Amino acid sequence: MDTRTVLTIAGMAAVTYLIRSLPQLVLGDRRIPTGLDRYLRYLAHALIAAVIAVSLFLARGRIETEAAPARAAALAAAIVVAAWSGRPVLGMVAGAAVVAAFAA
Amino acid sequence: MASVPPTPSARAPFRTGAAAAVPIWLAFVPTSFALGLAARAYGLGLGEVLLMSAFVYAGPAQFAALEPLASAKPAAQVILTTLLINLRFAVMSAAIAPYFRGVGRTRRLLAAHVLSASSFVLPFAHFQRQGALPAEGGARADEGRRNLDYYLGIGLTSFVVWVVGSGAGYLAALTVPAAFGEALRFLLPGYFASLLTIELRRGPAMGVAAASFLAALPAAHLWGDWGWLGSAVAIGTAALLAERWIRARS
């Protein structure tokens, strides 16, 4: 295993565990304020959407123009199938099938 | 508030929780399998995938880390992204904590590791239906322990399914022809997009996601990897401020 990767995973594990466990220690029976709850949800949604854009269309700081049409079509297919079926895995598979069809 | 009916043995709540978790296992199998497939496509090792699944145990953050880990992006960026994506666990942990009243701190801290969106929603809804909030002062600590056992029945078994599933997906990817590599790399954004579509079909959060999606590429072009991260945080913050402004005016 690559040491750098393992150390990064250890860092990811540490922050995730802190997030999960701190409320059990610090907050006790008190609830997180509603405003903070909503802010954290907005942040998570914004971040995940940004990750989608970057991982689909960007490689080493440049937009991958050649692969972009196939990936955009796959993204549209994934969104439509997920909205129709209500199942994220089905949407994901539909999008991957579109990419495979473009590559064939 | 009504109490939880007495259980025949100390192990019963765990088994009841495990039985209730079957739909989560069914949902986790394809998703963790896809994570293993995608991790292989990004060039990670089996040990690294298993390590991440066992110690991070957070699907969206794990998917999001694949590309930066594969391209040796700065650790600080990966860890910050993980932190921000997983902040929602703090809300879940805080919401479920009162149901474990009376349980020792060590058990609660160990149990916290298997908290996921699914293993939160199911027991939380169950506790609310049952009116299972233990009384203050430790007088009904048994209820807290039963609740924790029920939660562990869901959380621990789902955790095992997740770790095994990601390993199985990785091993299955070894047999996938190279021509399907491009399709495998779509699994990460495809999973996220599908998840967001289902979660945000209603409400203003869909606008937040769309704005962040559109801003990410120019921000990354202008300011590199920190650019898209910064634009996402800015848009999330702006959404909350806009919501408050609209509420204040109405």
Short mmCIF file of C-alpha atoms in Angstrom, two decimals:
data_model
loop_
_atom_site.label_atom_id
_atom_site.label_comp_id
_atom_site.label_asym_id
_atom_site.label_seq_id
_atom_site.Cartn_x
_atom_site.Cartn_y
_atom_site.Cartn_z
CA MET A 1 0.00 0.00 0.00
CA ASP A 2 1.17 3.50 -0.81
CA THR A 3 2.16 5.32 2.41
CA ARG A 4 0.85 8.68 1.26
CA THR A 5 -2.54 7.16 0.39
CA VAL A 6 -2.72 5.31 3.70
CA LEU A 7 -1.92 8.49 5.65
CA THR A 8 -4.57 10.42 3.74
CA ILE A 9 -7.12 7.68 4.46
CA ALA A 10 -6.08 7.83 8.14
CA GLY A 11 -6.78 11.57 8.11
CA MET A 12 -10.16 11.01 6.46
CA ALA A 13 -10.97 8.36 9.07
CA ALA A 14 -9.93 10.64 11.95
CA VAL A 15 -12.06 13.63 10.90
CA THR A 16 -15.04 11.39 10.10
CA TYR A 17 -14.85 9.67 13.47
CA LEU A 18 -14.57 13.02 15.27
CA ILE A 19 -17.69 14.25 13.48
CA ARG A 20 -19.59 11.10 14.43
CA SER A 21 -18.44 10.91 18.03
CA LEU A 22 -18.12 14.51 19.24
CA PRO A 23 -21.87 15.14 19.49
CA GLN A 24 -22.12 12.06 21.74
CA LEU A 25 -19.52 13.61 24.05
CA VAL A 26 -20.15 17.32 23.83
CA LEU A 27 -23.84 17.80 23.13
CA GLY A 28 -25.24 15.05 25.30
CA ASP A 29 -28.99 15.33 25.07
CA ARG A 30 -29.06 18.75 23.44
CA ARG A 31 -29.97 19.14 19.77
CA ILE A 32 -27.98 20.96 17.08
CA PRO A 33 -29.71 24.27 16.18
CA THR A 34 -32.00 24.02 13.15
CA GLY A 35 -30.08 26.73 11.28
CA LEU A 36 -26.80 24.87 11.59
CA ASP A 37 -28.53 21.65 10.51
CA ARG A 38 -29.77 23.35 7.33
CA TYR A 39 -26.37 24.93 6.65
CA LEU A 40 -24.60 21.55 6.88
CA ARG A 41 -27.10 20.02 4.47
CA TYR A 42 -26.66 22.87 1.95
CA LEU A 43 -22.87 22.48 2.22
CA ALA A 44 -23.01 18.72 1.61
CA HIS A 45 -25.28 19.13 -1.42
CA ALA A 46 -23.13 21.92 -2.91
CA LEU A 47 -19.95 19.90 -2.40
CA ILE A 48 -21.33 16.72 -3.93
CA ALA A 49 -22.57 18.65 -6.98
CA ALA A 50 -19.12 20.24 -7.38
CA VAL A 51 -17.47 16.81 -7.12
CA ILE A 52 -19.77 15.56 -9.91
CA ALA A 53 -18.73 18.42 -12.22
CA VAL A 54 -15.03 18.11 -11.49
CA SER A 55 -14.84 14.32 -11.73
CA LEU A 56 -16.89 14.28 -14.94
CA PHE A 57 -15.30 17.04 -16.94
CA LEU A 58 -11.92 17.91 -15.46
CA ALA A 59 -8.58 16.08 -15.59
CA ARG A 60 -5.34 17.62 -14.36
CA GLY A 61 -6.90 21.09 -14.33
CA ARG A 62 -8.16 20.94 -17.93
CA ILE A 63 -11.65 20.32 -19.29
CA GLU A 64 -11.78 17.00 -21.13
CA THR A 65 -13.58 18.32 -24.22
CA GLU A 66 -13.32 15.08 -26.20
CA ALA A 67 -15.12 12.94 -23.61
CA ALA A 68 -17.50 15.69 -22.49
CA PRO A 69 -20.46 14.96 -24.86
CA ALA A 70 -20.62 11.27 -23.87
CA ARG A 71 -20.34 12.08 -20.18
CA ALA A 72 -22.95 14.84 -20.39
CA ALA A 73 -25.34 12.40 -22.10
CA ALA A 74 -24.58 9.80 -19.44
CA LEU A 75 -25.22 12.34 -16.69
CA ALA A 76 -28.59 13.22 -18.22
CA ALA A 77 -29.48 9.54 -18.47
CA ALA A 78 -28.50 8.93 -14.85
CA ILE A 79 -30.60 11.86 -13.64
CA VAL A 80 -33.67 10.84 -15.66
CA VAL A 81 -33.51 7.16 -14.61
CA ALA A 82 -32.86 8.03 -10.96
CA ALA A 83 -35.78 10.48 -10.90
CA TRP A 84 -38.04 7.93 -12.59
CA SER A 85 -37.04 4.89 -10.54
CA GLY A 86 -36.15 6.52 -7.23
CA ARG A 87 -33.09 4.22 -7.05
CA PRO A 88 -29.61 5.73 -7.27
CA VAL A 89 -27.93 2.52 -8.36
CA LEU A 90 -30.24 2.21 -11.38
CA GLY A 91 -29.42 5.78 -12.40
CA MET A 92 -25.71 5.09 -12.04
CA VAL A 93 -25.92 1.91 -14.15
CA ALA A 94 -27.96 3.67 -16.85
CA GLY A 95 -25.33 6.42 -17.10
CA ALA A 96 -22.48 3.93 -17.24
CA ALA A 97 -24.31 2.07 -20.02
CA VAL A 98 -24.52 5.31 -22.05
CA VAL A 99 -20.77 5.88 -21.62
CA ALA A 100 -20.08 2.29 -22.68
CA ALA A 101 -22.34 2.73 -25.73
CA PHE A 102 -20.42 5.87 -26.79
CA ALA A 103 -17.10 4.03 -26.30
CA ALA A 104 -18.20 1.00 -28.36
CA MET B 1 -44.36 9.12 26.52
CA ALA B 2 -44.85 5.37 26.01
CA SER B 3 -41.99 3.04 26.83
CA VAL B 4 -40.52 0.28 24.69
CA PRO B 5 -42.11 -3.10 25.51
CA PRO B 6 -39.85 -5.41 27.53
CA THR B 7 -37.71 -7.72 25.42
CA PRO B 8 -37.25 -11.43 26.20
CA SER B 9 -33.45 -11.27 26.28
CA ALA B 10 -30.63 -8.75 26.17
CA ARG B 11 -29.73 -9.86 22.64
CA ALA B 12 -33.22 -9.47 21.20
CA PRO B 13 -32.91 -5.78 20.28
CA PHE B 14 -29.72 -6.47 18.34
CA ARG B 15 -31.39 -9.29 16.39
CA THR B 16 -34.49 -7.17 15.80
CA GLY B 17 -32.28 -4.37 14.51
CA ALA B 18 -30.36 -6.75 12.25
CA ALA B 19 -33.62 -8.06 10.79
CA ALA B 20 -34.82 -4.51 10.18
CA ALA B 21 -31.55 -3.72 8.40
CA VAL B 22 -32.11 -6.14 5.49
CA PRO B 23 -33.29 -3.35 3.12
CA ILE B 24 -30.13 -1.40 4.00
CA TRP B 25 -27.98 -4.42 3.17
CA LEU B 26 -29.75 -4.73 -0.18
CA ALA B 27 -29.05 -1.06 -0.87
CA PHE B 28 -25.44 -1.30 0.34
CA VAL B 29 -24.51 -4.33 -1.79
CA PRO B 30 -24.67 -2.62 -5.21
CA THR B 31 -23.34 0.70 -3.91
CA SER B 32 -20.35 -0.78 -2.09
CA PHE B 33 -19.76 -3.07 -5.07
CA ALA B 34 -19.73 0.01 -7.32
CA LEU B 35 -17.27 1.70 -4.97
CA GLY B 36 -14.93 -1.28 -5.28
CA LEU B 37 -15.28 -1.25 -9.08
CA ALA B 38 -14.63 2.49 -9.28
CA ALA B 39 -11.67 2.29 -6.89
CA ARG B 40 -10.09 -0.32 -9.12
CA ALA B 41 -10.70 1.89 -12.17
CA TYR B 42 -8.87 4.74 -10.40
CA GLY B 43 -5.91 2.46 -9.65
CA LEU B 44 -6.24 2.07 -5.88
CA GLY B 45 -5.15 -1.18 -4.21
CA LEU B 46 -7.49 -3.69 -2.57
CA GLY B 47 -5.95 -2.99 0.85
CA GLU B 48 -6.52 0.74 0.42
CA VAL B 49 -10.16 0.21 -0.55
CA LEU B 50 -10.81 -2.07 2.43
CA LEU B 51 -8.98 0.31 4.76
CA MET B 52 -11.08 3.23 3.58
CA SER B 53 -14.35 1.29 3.78
CA ALA B 54 -13.56 0.02 7.29
CA PHE B 55 -12.22 3.22 8.82
CA VAL B 56 -13.95 6.01 6.91
CA TYR B 57 -17.22 4.16 6.17
CA ALA B 58 -18.93 7.02 4.37
CA GLY B 59 -20.03 6.35 0.79
CA PRO B 60 -20.14 9.85 -0.72
CA ALA B 61 -16.85 10.89 0.91
CA GLN B 62 -15.19 7.65 -0.21
CA PHE B 63 -16.38 8.08 -3.79
CA ALA B 64 -15.25 11.71 -3.74
CA ALA B 65 -11.77 10.74 -2.53
CA LEU B 66 -11.06 8.26 -5.34
CA GLU B 67 -9.95 10.73 -8.00
CA PRO B 68 -7.85 12.96 -5.68
CA LEU B 69 -6.21 9.90 -4.10
CA ALA B 70 -5.45 8.43 -7.52
CA SER B 71 -3.92 11.66 -8.80
CA ALA B 72 -1.97 12.31 -5.57
CA LYS B 73 -3.80 15.55 -4.73
CA PRO B 74 -2.78 17.22 -1.43
CA ALA B 75 -3.93 15.25 1.61
CA ALA B 76 -5.29 18.45 3.18
CA GLN B 77 -7.69 18.89 0.27
CA VAL B 78 -8.97 15.31 0.49
CA ILE B 79 -9.39 15.51 4.25
CA LEU B 80 -11.14 18.88 4.13
CA THR B 81 -13.54 17.61 1.46
CA THR B 82 -14.23 14.54 3.62
CA LEU B 83 -14.85 16.75 6.64
CA LEU B 84 -17.30 18.98 4.81
CA ILE B 85 -19.21 16.15 3.12
CA ASN B 86 -19.47 14.22 6.38
CA LEU B 87 -20.54 17.13 8.59
CA ARG B 88 -24.08 15.84 8.24
CA PHE B 89 -23.11 12.97 10.55
CA ALA B 90 -22.79 15.48 13.39
CA VAL B 91 -26.46 16.35 13.04
CA MET B 92 -27.47 12.69 12.97
CA SER B 93 -25.25 11.79 15.92
CA ALA B 94 -26.68 14.67 17.95
CA ALA B 95 -30.25 13.74 17.04
CA ILE B 96 -29.92 10.10 18.07
CA ALA B 97 -27.79 10.69 21.21
CA PRO B 98 -30.74 11.27 23.59
CA TYR B 99 -32.05 7.77 22.83
CA PHE B 100 -28.86 6.26 24.28
CA ARG B 101 -29.24 8.06 27.59
CA GLY B 102 -27.80 6.06 30.46
CA VAL B 103 -25.37 4.07 28.28
CA GLY B 104 -21.67 4.33 29.16
CA ARG B 105 -19.53 6.75 27.22
CA THR B 106 -17.17 4.07 25.86
CA ARG B 107 -19.98 2.06 24.26
CA ARG B 108 -21.51 5.19 22.77
CA LEU B 109 -18.17 6.26 21.34
CA LEU B 110 -17.53 2.82 19.81
CA ALA B 111 -21.05 2.68 18.40
CA ALA B 112 -20.62 6.12 16.78
CA HIS B 113 -18.33 4.65 14.13
CA VAL B 114 -21.12 2.69 12.43
CA LEU B 115 -23.39 5.71 12.06
CA SER B 116 -24.43 6.25 8.44
CA ALA B 117 -27.40 7.99 6.83
CA SER B 118 -29.22 4.66 6.57
CA SER B 119 -28.25 3.37 9.99
CA PHE B 120 -29.46 6.67 11.44
CA VAL B 121 -32.82 6.99 9.70
CA LEU B 122 -34.06 3.49 10.46
CA PRO B 123 -33.45 3.39 14.25
CA PHE B 124 -34.33 7.08 14.67
CA ALA B 125 -37.73 6.53 13.03
CA HIS B 126 -38.18 3.35 15.10
CA PHE B 127 -37.38 5.14 18.38
CA GLN B 128 -39.75 7.95 17.52
CA ARG B 129 -42.54 5.53 16.64
CA GLN B 130 -41.95 3.62 19.87
CA GLY B 131 -41.65 6.73 22.00
CA ALA B 132 -38.39 5.22 23.20
CA LEU B 133 -36.74 8.31 24.69
CA PRO B 134 -35.34 7.20 28.08
CA ALA B 135 -36.19 9.34 31.09
CA GLU B 136 -33.55 11.71 32.45
CA GLY B 137 -31.44 10.85 35.48
CA GLY B 138 -30.51 7.33 34.45
CA ALA B 139 -33.64 5.83 36.00
CA ARG B 140 -34.40 4.03 32.76
CA ALA B 141 -30.87 3.25 31.58
CA ASP B 142 -32.04 -0.16 30.39
CA GLU B 143 -34.06 1.54 27.68
CA GLY B 144 -30.98 3.40 26.52
CA ARG B 145 -29.05 0.13 26.33
CA ARG B 146 -31.86 -1.59 24.42
CA ASN B 147 -31.97 1.30 21.99
CA LEU B 148 -28.22 1.12 21.48
CA ASP B 149 -28.39 -2.65 20.87
CA TYR B 150 -31.14 -2.13 18.30
CA TYR B 151 -29.09 0.60 16.62
CA LEU B 152 -26.01 -1.68 16.60
CA GLY B 153 -28.04 -4.49 15.05
CA ILE B 154 -28.64 -2.16 12.11
CA GLY B 155 -25.34 -0.27 12.09
CA LEU B 156 -22.88 -3.09 12.70
CA THR B 157 -24.37 -5.53 10.20
CA SER B 158 -24.69 -2.80 7.53
CA PHE B 159 -21.05 -1.86 8.18
CA VAL B 160 -19.93 -5.45 7.51
CA VAL B 161 -21.96 -5.57 4.29
CA TRP B 162 -20.35 -2.30 3.17
CA VAL B 163 -16.77 -3.43 3.78
CA VAL B 164 -17.24 -6.88 2.23
CA GLY B 165 -19.17 -5.41 -0.72
CA SER B 166 -16.46 -2.90 -1.58
CA GLY B 167 -13.82 -5.66 -1.49
CA ALA B 168 -15.98 -7.92 -3.68
CA GLY B 169 -16.53 -5.08 -6.16
CA TYR B 170 -12.81 -4.48 -6.36
CA LEU B 171 -12.10 -8.15 -7.06
CA ALA B 172 -14.88 -8.26 -9.67
CA ALA B 173 -13.31 -5.27 -11.45
CA LEU B 174 -10.20 -7.33 -12.11
CA THR B 175 -12.23 -9.37 -14.59
CA VAL B 176 -13.80 -6.37 -16.37
CA PRO B 177 -12.38 -5.76 -19.90
CA ALA B 178 -10.30 -2.60 -20.31
CA ALA B 179 -12.83 -1.18 -22.82
CA PHE B 180 -15.26 -0.71 -19.94
CA GLY B 181 -12.80 1.45 -18.00
CA GLU B 182 -14.50 4.68 -19.11
CA ALA B 183 -17.90 3.33 -18.00
CA LEU B 184 -16.46 2.33 -14.61
CA ARG B 185 -15.11 5.83 -14.10
CA PHE B 186 -18.60 7.17 -14.58
CA LEU B 187 -19.83 5.21 -11.55
CA LEU B 188 -18.67 7.92 -9.11
CA PRO B 189 -20.34 10.98 -10.67
CA GLY B 190 -23.25 8.81 -11.80
CA TYR B 191 -23.90 7.62 -8.27
CA PHE B 192 -23.67 11.13 -6.85
CA ALA B 193 -25.91 12.63 -9.52
CA SER B 194 -28.52 9.92 -9.00
CA LEU B 195 -28.37 10.31 -5.23
CA LEU B 196 -28.76 14.09 -5.42
CA THR B 197 -31.59 13.81 -7.94
CA ILE B 198 -33.58 11.58 -5.61
CA GLU B 199 -32.76 13.52 -2.46
CA LEU B 200 -33.42 16.95 -3.91
CA ARG B 201 -36.40 16.40 -6.18
CA ARG B 202 -38.22 18.94 -4.10
CA GLY B 203 -37.05 22.10 -2.43
CA PRO B 204 -34.45 24.81 -2.92
CA ALA B 205 -31.50 22.47 -2.36
CA MET B 206 -31.74 21.39 -6.00
CA GLY B 207 -30.97 24.99 -7.00
CA VAL B 208 -27.98 24.97 -4.64
CA ALA B 209 -26.66 21.77 -6.22
CA ALA B 210 -27.20 23.08 -9.75
CA ALA B 211 -25.44 26.38 -8.97
CA SER B 212 -22.52 24.56 -7.39
CA PHE B 213 -22.29 22.19 -10.37
CA LEU B 214 -22.14 25.11 -12.81
CA ALA B 215 -19.66 27.13 -10.74
CA ALA B 216 -17.25 24.27 -10.08
CA LEU B 217 -15.58 24.14 -13.50
CA PRO B 218 -14.80 27.86 -13.90
CA ALA B 219 -13.70 28.02 -10.26
CA ALA B 220 -11.39 25.03 -10.75
CA HIS B 221 -10.07 26.58 -13.96
CA LEU B 222 -9.31 29.88 -12.19
CA TRP B 223 -8.07 28.70 -8.79
CA GLY B 224 -7.28 25.00 -9.17
CA ASP B 225 -8.61 22.33 -6.82
CA TRP B 226 -9.24 24.76 -3.98
CA GLY B 227 -11.37 26.79 -6.38
CA TRP B 228 -14.24 24.29 -6.71
CA LEU B 229 -14.06 23.54 -3.00
CA GLY B 230 -14.30 27.27 -2.20
CA SER B 231 -17.12 27.86 -4.66
CA ALA B 232 -19.14 25.01 -3.14
CA VAL B 233 -18.70 26.39 0.39
CA ALA B 234 -19.58 29.91 -0.84
CA ILE B 235 -22.74 28.68 -2.57
CA GLY B 236 -23.83 26.63 0.46
CA THR B 237 -23.32 29.68 2.67
CA ALA B 238 -25.13 31.97 0.24
CA ALA B 239 -28.08 29.55 0.16
CA LEU B 240 -28.50 29.72 3.90
CA LEU B 241 -28.22 33.53 3.94
CA ALA B 242 -30.75 33.78 1.10
CA GLU B 243 -33.13 31.48 2.94
CA ARG B 244 -32.90 33.61 6.08
CA TRP B 245 -33.39 36.81 4.09
CA ILE B 246 -36.50 35.40 2.40
CA ARG B 247 -37.91 34.23 5.74
CA ALA B 248 -37.26 37.64 7.33
CA ARG B 249 -39.17 39.38 4.53
CA SER B 250 -42.14 37.02 4.54
#
